[in-house]
PDB file of C-alpha atoms and ligand atoms in Angstrom:
ATOM      1  CA  MET A 835     -29.508  -0.570  -7.933  1.00  0.00           C
ATOM      2  CA  LEU A 836     -27.175   2.352  -7.718  1.00  0.00           C
ATOM      3  CA  PRO A 837     -28.916   5.688  -8.307  1.00  0.00           C
ATOM      4  CA  PHE A 838     -27.054   6.680 -10.776  1.00  0.00           C
ATOM      5  CA  ASP A 839     -29.017   9.462 -11.633  1.00  0.00           C
ATOM      6  CA  TYR A 840     -28.714  10.722  -8.437  1.00  0.00           C
ATOM      7  CA  ILE A 841     -25.139  10.574  -8.055  1.00  0.00           C
ATOM      8  CA  GLU A 842     -24.587  11.933 -11.709  1.00  0.00           C
ATOM      9  CA  TRP A 843     -27.047  14.823 -10.381  1.00  0.00           C
ATOM     10  CA  LEU A 844     -24.310  15.233  -7.382  1.00  0.00           C
ATOM     11  CA  LEU A 845     -21.338  15.250  -9.245  1.00  0.00           C
ATOM     12  CA  GLU A 846     -22.392  18.194 -11.457  1.00  0.00           C
ATOM     13  CA  HIS A 847     -23.653  20.046  -8.260  1.00  0.00           C
ATOM     14  CA  GLY A 848     -20.395  20.257  -6.945  1.00  0.00           C
ATOM     15  CA  ALA A 849     -20.047  16.959  -4.788  1.00  0.00           C
ATOM     16  CA  ASP A 850     -16.273  15.912  -4.563  1.00  0.00           C
ATOM     17  CA  PRO A 851     -16.177  12.298  -5.252  1.00  0.00           C
ATOM     18  CA  LEU A 852     -13.077  12.090  -3.833  1.00  0.00           C
ATOM     19  CA  GLN A 853     -14.082  13.371  -0.170  1.00  0.00           C
ATOM     20  CA  PRO A 854     -13.130  10.770   2.666  1.00  0.00           C
ATOM     21  CA  ILE A 855     -15.246   8.507   3.905  1.00  0.00           C
ATOM     22  CA  GLN A 856     -15.401   7.163   7.343  1.00  0.00           C
ATOM     23  CA  THR A 857     -17.956   4.604   8.004  1.00  0.00           C
ATOM     24  CA  GLN A 858     -19.501   3.561  11.109  1.00  0.00           C
ATOM     25  CA  ALA A 859     -21.533   0.064  10.906  1.00  0.00           C
ATOM     26  CA  ILE A 860     -24.895   0.192  12.060  1.00  0.00           C
ATOM     27  CA  GLY A 861     -27.633  -2.459  12.916  1.00  0.00           C
ATOM     28  CA  ASN A 862     -25.792  -4.229  15.577  1.00  0.00           C
ATOM     29  CA  GLY A 863     -24.323  -1.201  17.647  1.00  0.00           C
ATOM     30  CA  GLN A 864     -20.643  -2.265  16.136  1.00  0.00           C
ATOM     31  CA  SER A 865     -18.225   0.325  14.738  1.00  0.00           C
ATOM     32  CA  SER A 866     -15.455  -0.950  12.289  1.00  0.00           C
ATOM     33  CA  ASP A 867     -12.466  -2.327  13.306  1.00  0.00           C
ATOM     34  CA  THR A 868     -10.327   0.305  11.520  1.00  0.00           C
ATOM     35  CA  ASP A 869     -10.883   2.787   9.117  1.00  0.00           C
ATOM     36  CA  VAL A 870      -8.700   2.558   5.872  1.00  0.00           C
ATOM     37  CA  ALA A 871      -6.879   5.427   5.003  1.00  0.00           C
ATOM     38  CA  GLU A 872      -7.295   7.317   1.842  1.00  0.00           C
ATOM     39  CA  ARG A 873     -10.786   5.857   0.990  1.00  0.00           C
ATOM     40  CA  THR A 874     -13.226   8.100  -0.467  1.00  0.00           C
ATOM     41  CA  CYS A 875     -16.885   8.177  -1.812  1.00  0.00           C
ATOM     42  CA  ALA A 876     -15.494   6.758  -5.441  1.00  0.00           C
ATOM     43  CA  HIS A 877     -14.343   3.997  -3.615  1.00  0.00           C
ATOM     44  CA  ALA A 878     -17.642   3.117  -2.350  1.00  0.00           C
ATOM     45  CA  VAL A 879     -19.274   3.932  -5.441  1.00  0.00           C
ATOM     46  CA  THR A 880     -16.787   1.674  -7.507  1.00  0.00           C
ATOM     47  CA  PHE A 881     -17.168  -1.152  -5.298  1.00  0.00           C
ATOM     48  CA  ALA A 882     -21.144  -1.113  -5.211  1.00  0.00           C
ATOM     49  CA  ILE A 883     -21.205  -1.111  -9.085  1.00  0.00           C
ATOM     50  CA  GLY A 884     -18.758  -4.213  -8.570  1.00  0.00           C
ATOM     51  CA  ALA A 885     -21.634  -5.961  -6.230  1.00  0.00           C
ATOM     52  CA  THR A 886     -24.330  -4.931  -8.462  1.00  0.00           C
ATOM     53  CA  ILE A 887     -22.716  -6.694 -11.321  1.00  0.00           C
ATOM     54  CA  ARG A 888     -22.700  -9.747  -9.114  1.00  0.00           C
ATOM     55  CA  LEU A 889     -26.056  -9.846  -7.922  1.00  0.00           C
ATOM     56  CA  GLN A 890     -27.610  -8.445 -11.076  1.00  0.00           C
ATOM     57  CA  ARG A 891     -30.546  -6.930  -9.443  1.00  0.00           C
ATOM     58  CA  TRP A 892     -32.570  -5.592 -12.078  1.00  0.00           C
ATOM     59  CA  ASP A 893     -36.381  -6.606 -13.232  1.00  0.00           C
ATOM     60  CA  THR A 894     -35.911  -6.485 -16.390  1.00  0.00           C
ATOM     61  CA  GLU A 895     -33.373  -6.858 -19.310  1.00  0.00           C
ATOM     62  CA  GLU A 896     -33.985  -3.213 -20.157  1.00  0.00           C
ATOM     63  CA  ALA A 897     -32.845  -2.202 -16.854  1.00  0.00           C
ATOM     64  CA  GLY A 898     -29.913  -4.449 -16.970  1.00  0.00           C
ATOM     65  CA  ILE A 899     -28.933  -2.302 -20.022  1.00  0.00           C
ATOM     66  CA  GLU A 900     -29.702   0.847 -18.334  1.00  0.00           C
ATOM     67  CA  TYR A 901     -27.447  -0.253 -15.342  1.00  0.00           C
ATOM     68  CA  VAL A 902     -24.640  -1.320 -17.454  1.00  0.00           C
ATOM     69  CA  LYS A 903     -24.708   2.089 -19.236  1.00  0.00           C
ATOM     70  CA  GLY A 904     -24.822   4.123 -16.073  1.00  0.00           C
ATOM     71  CA  ALA A 905     -22.314   1.995 -14.472  1.00  0.00           C
ATOM     72  CA  LYS A 906     -19.854   2.407 -17.491  1.00  0.00           C
ATOM     73  CA  ALA A 907     -20.230   6.122 -17.392  1.00  0.00           C
ATOM     74  CA  LEU A 908     -18.918   6.344 -13.969  1.00  0.00           C
ATOM     75  CA  ASN A 909     -16.502   3.589 -14.446  1.00  0.00           C
ATOM     76  CA  ARG A 910     -15.155   5.778 -17.142  1.00  0.00           C
ATOM     77  CA  ARG A 911     -15.108   8.934 -14.807  1.00  0.00           C
ATOM     78  CA  PHE A 912     -13.619   7.089 -12.070  1.00  0.00           C
ATOM     79  CA  LEU A 913     -11.134   3.735 -12.960  1.00  0.00           C
ATOM     80  CA  HIS A 914      -8.628   5.715 -14.470  1.00  0.00           C
ATOM     81  CA  LEU A 915      -7.759   7.588 -11.614  1.00  0.00           C
ATOM     82  CA  GLY A 916      -6.119   4.587  -9.628  1.00  0.00           C
ATOM     83  CA  LEU A 917      -6.682   6.252  -5.980  1.00  0.00           C
ATOM     84  CA  ALA A 918      -4.937   3.041  -3.986  1.00  0.00           C
ATOM     85  CA  ASP A 919      -5.730   3.462  -0.505  1.00  0.00           C
ATOM     86  CA  ALA A 920      -3.300   2.615   2.693  1.00  0.00           C
ATOM     87  CA  CYS A 921      -3.565  -1.246   2.683  1.00  0.00           C
ATOM     88  CA  THR A 922      -0.554  -3.441   2.273  1.00  0.00           C
ATOM     89  CA  CYS A 923      -1.259  -6.818   0.574  1.00  0.00           C
ATOM     90  CA  ALA A 924       0.616  -8.025  -2.379  1.00  0.00           C
ATOM     91  CA  CYS A 925      -2.930  -8.264  -4.032  1.00  0.00           C
ATOM     92  CA  SER A 926      -2.209  -4.858  -5.080  1.00  0.00           C
ATOM     93  CA  ILE A 927       0.879  -2.859  -5.888  1.00  0.00           C
ATOM     94  CA  GLU A 928       0.392  -0.156  -3.517  1.00  0.00           C
ATOM     95  CA  GLY A 929      -2.882  -0.284  -1.883  1.00  0.00           C
ATOM     96  CA  CYS A 930      -6.314  -1.580  -3.280  1.00  0.00           C
ATOM     97  CA  THR A 931      -7.024   0.952  -6.076  1.00  0.00           C
ATOM     98  CA  LEU A 932     -10.687   1.763  -7.145  1.00  0.00           C
ATOM     99  CA  GLN A 933     -10.282  -1.085  -9.566  1.00  0.00           C
ATOM    100  CA  VAL A 934      -9.759  -3.473  -7.048  1.00  0.00           C
ATOM    101  CA  TYR A 935     -12.573  -1.898  -4.754  1.00  0.00           C
ATOM    102  CA  GLN A 936     -14.894  -3.048  -7.712  1.00  0.00           C
ATOM    103  CA  LEU A 937     -13.495  -6.305  -8.106  1.00  0.00           C
ATOM    104  CA  LYS A 938     -14.036  -7.085  -4.228  1.00  0.00           C
ATOM    105  CA  GLY A 939     -17.771  -5.980  -5.142  1.00  0.00           C
ATOM    106  CA  LEU A 940     -17.702  -8.452  -8.180  1.00  0.00           C
ATOM    107  CA  LEU A 941     -16.061 -11.083  -6.110  1.00  0.00           C
ATOM    108  CA  ASP A 942     -17.757 -10.627  -2.999  1.00  0.00           C
ATOM    109  CA  PHE A 943     -14.960 -10.199  -0.978  1.00  0.00           C
ATOM    110  CA  ARG A 944     -16.475 -10.603   2.334  1.00  0.00           C
ATOM    111  CA  TYR A 945     -16.258 -14.426   1.616  1.00  0.00           C
ATOM    112  CA  ALA A 946     -12.329 -14.331   1.231  1.00  0.00           C
ATOM    113  CA  ASP A 947     -12.139 -17.270   3.652  1.00  0.00           C
ATOM    114  CA  SER A 948     -14.628 -19.346   1.590  1.00  0.00           C
ATOM    115  CA  ASN A 949     -13.257 -21.517  -1.406  1.00  0.00           C
ATOM    116  CA  CYS A 950     -15.252 -19.152  -3.684  1.00  0.00           C
ATOM    117  CA  LEU A 951     -12.411 -16.847  -3.801  1.00  0.00           C
ATOM    118  CA  ALA A 952      -9.774 -19.106  -4.188  1.00  0.00           C
ATOM    119  CA  ASP A 953     -11.749 -21.311  -7.027  1.00  0.00           C
ATOM    120  CA  PRO A 954      -9.906 -20.082 -10.341  1.00  0.00           C
ATOM    121  CA  ALA A 955     -13.333 -21.297 -12.247  1.00  0.00           C
ATOM    122  CA  HIS A 956     -15.742 -19.141 -10.537  1.00  0.00           C
ATOM    123  CA  LEU A 957     -12.932 -16.320 -10.362  1.00  0.00           C
ATOM    124  CA  SER A 958     -12.335 -16.520 -14.450  1.00  0.00           C
ATOM    125  CA  SER A 959     -16.249 -16.837 -15.098  1.00  0.00           C
ATOM    126  CA  SER A 960     -17.189 -14.089 -13.132  1.00  0.00           C
ATOM    127  CA  VAL A 961     -14.266 -11.767 -14.665  1.00  0.00           C
ATOM    128  CA  THR A 962     -15.117 -13.017 -17.806  1.00  0.00           C
ATOM    129  CA  ALA A 963     -18.905 -11.613 -17.513  1.00  0.00           C
ATOM    130  CA  TYR A 964     -17.223  -8.438 -16.330  1.00  0.00           C
ATOM    131  CA  TYR A 965     -15.076  -7.835 -19.312  1.00  0.00           C
ATOM    132  CA  GLU A 966     -17.717  -8.441 -21.813  1.00  0.00           C
ATOM    133  CA  HIS A 967     -19.390  -5.469 -20.613  1.00  0.00           C
ATOM    134  CA  PHE A 968     -16.399  -3.357 -18.796  1.00  0.00           C
ATOM    135  CA  ALA A 969     -13.323  -3.978 -20.167  1.00  0.00           C
ATOM    136  CA  ALA A 970     -13.429  -0.827 -22.541  1.00  0.00           C
ATOM    137  CA  THR A 971     -13.382   0.928 -19.128  1.00  0.00           C
ATOM    138  CA  LEU A 972     -10.572  -0.314 -17.701  1.00  0.00           C
ATOM    139  CA  SER A 973      -7.417   1.683 -17.948  1.00  0.00           C
ATOM    140  CA  PRO A 974      -3.995  -0.223 -18.758  1.00  0.00           C
ATOM    141  CA  GLY A 975      -3.363  -0.149 -14.801  1.00  0.00           C
ATOM    142  CA  GLY A 976      -6.976  -1.445 -14.325  1.00  0.00           C
ATOM    143  CA  HIS A 977      -6.104  -4.550 -16.327  1.00  0.00           C
ATOM    144  CA  ARG A 978      -2.745  -5.312 -14.193  1.00  0.00           C
ATOM    145  CA  ASP A 979      -4.535  -4.464 -10.988  1.00  0.00           C
ATOM    146  CA  THR A 980      -7.388  -7.350 -12.143  1.00  0.00           C
ATOM    147  CA  ILE A 981      -4.736  -9.696 -13.036  1.00  0.00           C
ATOM    148  CA  ARG A 982      -2.596  -9.181  -9.894  1.00  0.00           C
ATOM    149  CA  PHE A 983      -6.022  -9.812  -7.305  1.00  0.00           C
ATOM    150  CA  LEU A 984      -7.050 -12.542  -9.324  1.00  0.00           C
ATOM    151  CA  THR A 985      -4.036 -14.361  -9.564  1.00  0.00           C
ATOM    152  CA  PHE A 986      -3.143 -13.645  -5.804  1.00  0.00           C
ATOM    153  CA  SER A 987      -6.584 -14.908  -4.597  1.00  0.00           C
ATOM    154  CA  ALA A 988      -6.147 -18.173  -6.874  1.00  0.00           C
ATOM    155  CA  LEU A 989      -2.891 -19.016  -5.104  1.00  0.00           C
ATOM    156  CA  GLY A 990      -4.571 -19.058  -2.066  1.00  0.00           C
ATOM    157  CA  ALA A 991      -2.300 -16.317  -0.630  1.00  0.00           C
ATOM    158  CA  THR A 992      -3.615 -14.337   2.663  1.00  0.00           C
ATOM    159  CA  HIS A 993      -5.013 -11.388   2.173  1.00  0.00           C
ATOM    160  CA  THR A 994      -4.246  -8.532   4.433  1.00  0.00           C
ATOM    161  CA  CYS A 995      -5.779  -5.651   2.572  1.00  0.00           C
ATOM    162  CA  CYS A 996      -9.495  -4.674   3.827  1.00  0.00           C
ATOM    163  CA  PHE A 997     -12.401  -6.208   3.843  1.00  0.00           C
ATOM    164  CA  PHE A 998     -15.078  -4.285   2.622  1.00  0.00           C
ATOM    165  CA  ASN A 999     -18.634  -3.326   2.687  1.00  0.00           C
ATOM    166  CA  LEU A1000     -20.539   0.012   2.369  1.00  0.00           C
ATOM    167  CA  MET A1001     -20.817   0.108   6.245  1.00  0.00           C
ATOM    168  CA  GLY A1002     -16.989  -0.388   6.926  1.00  0.00           C
ATOM    169  CA  CYS A1003     -13.757  -1.481   6.620  1.00  0.00           C
ATOM    170  CA  HIS A1004     -12.175  -4.276   8.512  1.00  0.00           C
ATOM    171  CA  TYR A1005      -9.028  -6.343   8.460  1.00  0.00           C
ATOM    172  CA  LYS A1006      -8.880 -10.105   8.742  1.00  0.00           C
ATOM    173  CA  VAL A1007      -5.320  -9.853   9.521  1.00  0.00           C
ATOM    174  CA  SER A1008      -4.067  -7.453  12.033  1.00  0.00           C
ATOM    175  CA  PRO A1009      -1.716  -4.754  10.414  1.00  0.00           C
ATOM    176  CA  GLU A1010       0.839  -5.691  12.878  1.00  0.00           C
ATOM    177  CA  ASP A1011       0.948  -8.990  11.955  1.00  0.00           C
ATOM    178  CA  ILE A1012       1.265  -8.363   7.879  1.00  0.00           C
ATOM    179  CA  GLU A1013       4.651  -8.703   7.584  1.00  0.00           C
ATOM    180  CA  ASP A1014       5.053 -11.895   9.450  1.00  0.00           C
ATOM    181  CA  VAL A1015       2.469 -13.342   7.031  1.00  0.00           C
ATOM    182  CA  GLN A1016       4.476 -12.179   3.831  1.00  0.00           C
ATOM    183  CA  ASP A1017       7.522 -13.882   5.193  1.00  0.00           C
ATOM    184  CA  GLU A1018       5.785 -16.786   5.619  1.00  0.00           C
ATOM    185  CA  GLU A1019       4.295 -16.608   2.150  1.00  0.00           C
ATOM    186  CA  GLU A1020       7.345 -15.496   0.391  1.00  0.00           C
ATOM    187  CA  ALA A1021       7.622 -18.548  -1.866  1.00  0.00           C
ATOM    188  CA  VAL A1022       3.853 -18.102  -3.089  1.00  0.00           C
ATOM    189  CA  LEU A1023       4.524 -14.113  -3.677  1.00  0.00           C
ATOM    190  CA  GLU A1024       7.475 -14.900  -5.690  1.00  0.00           C
ATOM    191  CA  ARG A1025       5.164 -17.274  -7.928  1.00  0.00           C
ATOM    192  CA  LEU A1026       2.859 -14.569  -8.293  1.00  0.00           C
ATOM    193  CA  GLU A1027       5.174 -12.011  -9.404  1.00  0.00           C
ATOM    194  CA  GLN A1028       6.216 -14.511 -12.153  1.00  0.00           C
ATOM    195  CA  LEU A1029       2.693 -15.083 -13.119  1.00  0.00           C
ATOM    196  CA  VAL A1030       1.692 -11.446 -13.316  1.00  0.00           C
ATOM    197  CA  LEU A1031       4.530 -10.827 -15.677  1.00  0.00           C
ATOM    198  CA  TYR A1032       3.357 -13.753 -17.883  1.00  0.00           C
ATOM    199  CA  PHE A1033      -0.105 -12.754 -17.824  1.00  0.00           C
ATOM    200  CA  GLU A1034       0.395  -9.159 -18.544  1.00  0.00           C
ATOM    201  CA  ALA A1035       2.636  -9.903 -21.430  1.00  0.00           C
ATOM    202  CA  GLU A1036      -0.199 -12.221 -22.737  1.00  0.00           C
ATOM    203  CA  LEU A1037      -2.969  -9.450 -22.285  1.00  0.00           C
ATOM    204  CA  PHE A1038      -1.317  -6.669 -23.744  1.00  0.00           C
ATOM    205  CA  ALA A1039      -0.349  -8.521 -26.475  1.00  0.00           C
ATOM    206  CA  LEU A1040      -4.157  -9.051 -27.043  1.00  0.00           C
ATOM    207  CA  LEU A1041      -4.848  -5.595 -26.274  1.00  0.00           C
ATOM    208  CA  LYS A1042      -2.515  -4.693 -29.486  1.00  0.00           C
ATOM    209  CA  GLN A1043      -4.010  -7.140 -31.600  1.00  0.00           C
ATOM    210  CA  TRP A1044      -7.748  -5.942 -30.795  1.00  0.00           C
ATOM    211  CA  PRO A1045      -7.184  -2.069 -29.958  1.00  0.00           C
ATOM    212  CA  ASP A1046     -10.684  -1.228 -30.910  1.00  0.00           C
ATOM    213  CA  SER A1047     -12.671  -4.444 -29.064  1.00  0.00           C
ATOM    214  CA  PRO A1048     -11.253  -4.255 -25.865  1.00  0.00           C
ATOM    215  CA  GLU A1049     -14.390  -6.966 -24.911  1.00  0.00           C
ATOM    216  CA  ARG A1050     -12.365  -9.483 -26.486  1.00  0.00           C
ATOM    217  CA  LEU A1051      -9.959  -9.542 -23.970  1.00  0.00           C
ATOM    218  CA  ALA A1052     -13.224 -11.632 -22.137  1.00  0.00           C
ATOM    219  CA  GLU A1053     -11.513 -14.422 -23.725  1.00  0.00           C
ATOM    220  CA  PHE A1054      -8.503 -14.073 -21.961  1.00  0.00           C
ATOM    221  CA  TRP A1055      -9.491 -15.364 -18.778  1.00  0.00           C
ATOM    222  CA  PRO A1056     -10.901 -18.715 -19.788  1.00  0.00           C
ATOM    223  CA  GLY A1057      -8.636 -19.402 -22.514  1.00  0.00           C
ATOM    224  CA  CYS A1058      -5.198 -18.322 -21.215  1.00  0.00           C
ATOM    225  CA  TRP A1059      -5.411 -17.269 -17.186  1.00  0.00           C
ATOM    226  CA  LEU A1060      -7.620 -20.345 -16.303  1.00  0.00           C
ATOM    227  CA  PRO A1061      -5.586 -23.150 -17.718  1.00  0.00           C
ATOM    228  CA  LYS A1062      -2.298 -21.697 -16.650  1.00  0.00           C
ATOM    229  CA  MET A1063      -3.517 -21.482 -13.424  1.00  0.00           C
ATOM    230  CA  GLN A1064      -5.161 -24.642 -13.232  1.00  0.00           C
ATOM    231  CA  GLU A1065      -1.644 -25.839 -14.193  1.00  0.00           C
ATOM    232  CA  VAL A1066       0.048 -24.161 -11.486  1.00  0.00           C
ATOM    233  CA  LEU A1067      -2.141 -25.230  -8.778  1.00  0.00           C
ATOM    234  CA  ALA A1068      -1.747 -28.589  -9.616  1.00  0.00           C
ATOM    235  CA  GLU A1069       1.974 -28.594  -9.509  1.00  0.00           C
ATOM    236  CA  LEU A1070       1.545 -26.352  -5.630  1.00  0.00           C
ATOM    237  CA  ASN A1071      -0.892 -28.869  -4.560  1.00  0.00           C
ATOM    238  CA  GLY A1072       1.512 -31.456  -5.434  1.00  0.00           C
ATOM    239  CA  SER A1073       4.363 -30.306  -3.599  1.00  0.00           C
ATOM    240  CA  ASP A1074       2.040 -29.477  -0.429  1.00  0.00           C
ATOM    241  CA  LEU A1075       3.435 -26.014  -0.586  1.00  0.00           C
ATOM    242  CA  SER A1076      -0.270 -24.873   0.387  1.00  0.00           C
ATOM    243  CA  LYS A1077      -0.055 -26.568   3.257  1.00  0.00           C
ATOM    244  CA  GLU A1078       2.847 -25.265   4.367  1.00  0.00           C
ATOM    245  CA  VAL A1079       2.048 -21.590   3.640  1.00  0.00           C
ATOM    246  CA  LYS A1080      -0.911 -22.145   6.035  1.00  0.00           C
ATOM    247  CA  ALA A1081       0.978 -23.835   9.189  1.00  0.00           C
ATOM    248  CA  GLY A1082       3.831 -20.966   8.221  1.00  0.00           C
ATOM    249  CA  ALA A1083       0.841 -18.217   8.613  1.00  0.00           C
ATOM    250  CA  GLU A1084      -0.460 -20.096  11.900  1.00  0.00           C
ATOM    251  CA  GLU A1085       3.025 -20.203  13.341  1.00  0.00           C
ATOM    252  CA  ALA A1086       3.021 -16.169  12.608  1.00  0.00           C
ATOM    253  CA  GLY A1087      -0.442 -16.269  14.835  1.00  0.00           C
ATOM    254  CA  VAL A1088      -3.141 -15.994  11.972  1.00  0.00           C
ATOM    255  CA  VAL A1089      -5.834 -17.465  13.271  1.00  0.00           C
ATOM    256  CA  TRP A1090      -8.152 -19.051  10.389  1.00  0.00           C
ATOM    257  CA  GLN A1091     -11.912 -18.148  10.441  1.00  0.00           C
ATOM    258  CA  GLU A1092     -14.053 -20.951   9.686  1.00  0.00           C
ATOM    259  CA  SER A1093     -16.148 -20.350   6.795  1.00  0.00           C
ATOM    260  CA  ASN A1094     -19.072 -21.822   8.565  1.00  0.00           C
ATOM    261  CA  SER A1095     -18.494 -19.796  11.575  1.00  0.00           C
ATOM    262  CA  SER A1096     -20.472 -16.663  12.615  1.00  0.00           C
ATOM    263  CA  PRO A1097     -18.625 -13.665  11.039  1.00  0.00           C
ATOM    264  CA  ARG A1098     -16.546 -11.590  13.079  1.00  0.00           C
ATOM    265  CA  VAL A1099     -18.516  -8.415  11.906  1.00  0.00           C
ATOM    266  CA  GLU A1100     -22.183  -8.677  11.030  1.00  0.00           C
ATOM    267  CA  GLU A1101     -22.792  -9.495   7.588  1.00  0.00           C
ATOM    268  CA  ILE A1102     -24.386  -6.516   6.218  1.00  0.00           C
ATOM    269  CA  ASP A1103     -26.765  -7.157   2.858  1.00  0.00           C
ATOM    270  CA  VAL A1104     -25.563  -4.372   0.402  1.00  0.00           C
ATOM    271  CA  TYR A1105     -29.203  -3.921  -0.714  1.00  0.00           C
ATOM    272  CA  ASP A1106     -30.485  -3.520   2.990  1.00  0.00           C
ATOM    273  CA  GLU A1107     -32.659  -0.543   3.144  1.00  0.00           C
ATOM    274  CA  ARG A1108     -30.960   1.019   5.813  1.00  0.00           C
ATOM    275  CA  ILE A1109     -28.036   0.965   4.145  1.00  0.00           C
ATOM    276  CA  TRP A1110     -29.259   3.113   1.358  1.00  0.00           C
ATOM    277  CA  GLU A1111     -30.936   5.467   4.088  1.00  0.00           C
ATOM    278  CA  HIS A1112     -27.340   5.517   5.589  1.00  0.00           C
ATOM    279  CA  LEU A1113     -25.541   6.383   2.111  1.00  0.00           C
ATOM    280  CA  MET A1114     -28.245   9.066   1.148  1.00  0.00           C
ATOM    281  CA  LYS A1115     -27.769  10.886   4.355  1.00  0.00           C
ATOM    282  CA  LYS A1116     -24.170  10.960   3.677  1.00  0.00           C
ATOM    283  CA  LEU A1117     -24.704  12.165  -0.050  1.00  0.00           C
ATOM    284  CA  ASP A1118     -26.892  14.906   1.237  1.00  0.00           C
ATOM    285  CA  GLY A1119     -24.191  15.902   3.548  1.00  0.00           C
ATOM    286  CA  ILE A1120     -22.002  16.368   0.682  1.00  0.00           C
ATOM    287  CA  ALA A1121     -24.487  18.047  -1.731  1.00  0.00           C
ATOM    288  CA  PRO A1122     -27.910  18.737   0.016  1.00  0.00           C
ATOM    289  CA  ARG A1123     -30.911  17.872  -2.263  1.00  0.00           C
ATOM    290  CA  LYS A1124     -33.211  21.048  -2.621  1.00  0.00           C
TER     291      LYS A1124
HETATM  292 ZN1  LIG B  31      -5.466  -8.580  -0.587  1.00  0.00          ZN
HETATM  293 ZN1  LIG B  32      -7.763  -1.790   0.937  1.00  0.00          ZN
END
């Protein structure tokens, strides 16, 4: 679990959450493929909150309640800032925001190639549980980011943004190929824009209806988003567009990684002790403990 009290202590003692981080993979002697510009300590913290919610690594129910309380306080402090990084991917408007980093932690973006991220039922249930606790900490922009990120993923479009863990950022599609991939997936991306407009209208109508109980927005995911996505995907599969998209991306030079093959970058367990040692050293560099 993230040491919230220590993070709060750092913030109270002048630590700058907007300090950029440059990560370097440890453990196997490899460094990151590419460092992502505009990424800060706040991105690492919001990502880790998402990952902890997914893994629910707390010993007791009380510890879980404490965790959610601490995570909410940090979310309130950071999420509304937006802070897009320098990625180019239609899963976000202008780069991965803090909200997107939290979703990547929540949905285990390391396995973006696997069916897990493209399975709308899995996406819907994960985000429903997340909304039940955290919807009140999301800004209007955060709801928009969540709709776009999930819809893009469920459509099976190729993420050209960063694949992130606490030790580094990596790209599955090299920056030179991004434009080609987007051109090849133009039809899907057009569909994405239509769906995003539709979902935003639905979600913000609910928000207007329940201004004082944003957690009720959790109902939006299984009640509106999921059935609509299943309908759209059935239609797309019928037209074989998904196969065309994949073939087009292959023509553009994308090499698909088999989901059961060895990952290009060593998979790192967020809860590996070495990572926390490393992270604590970084934090000490910002504001030394006395
Ligand atoms: Zn993306
Ligand atoms: Zn990114």
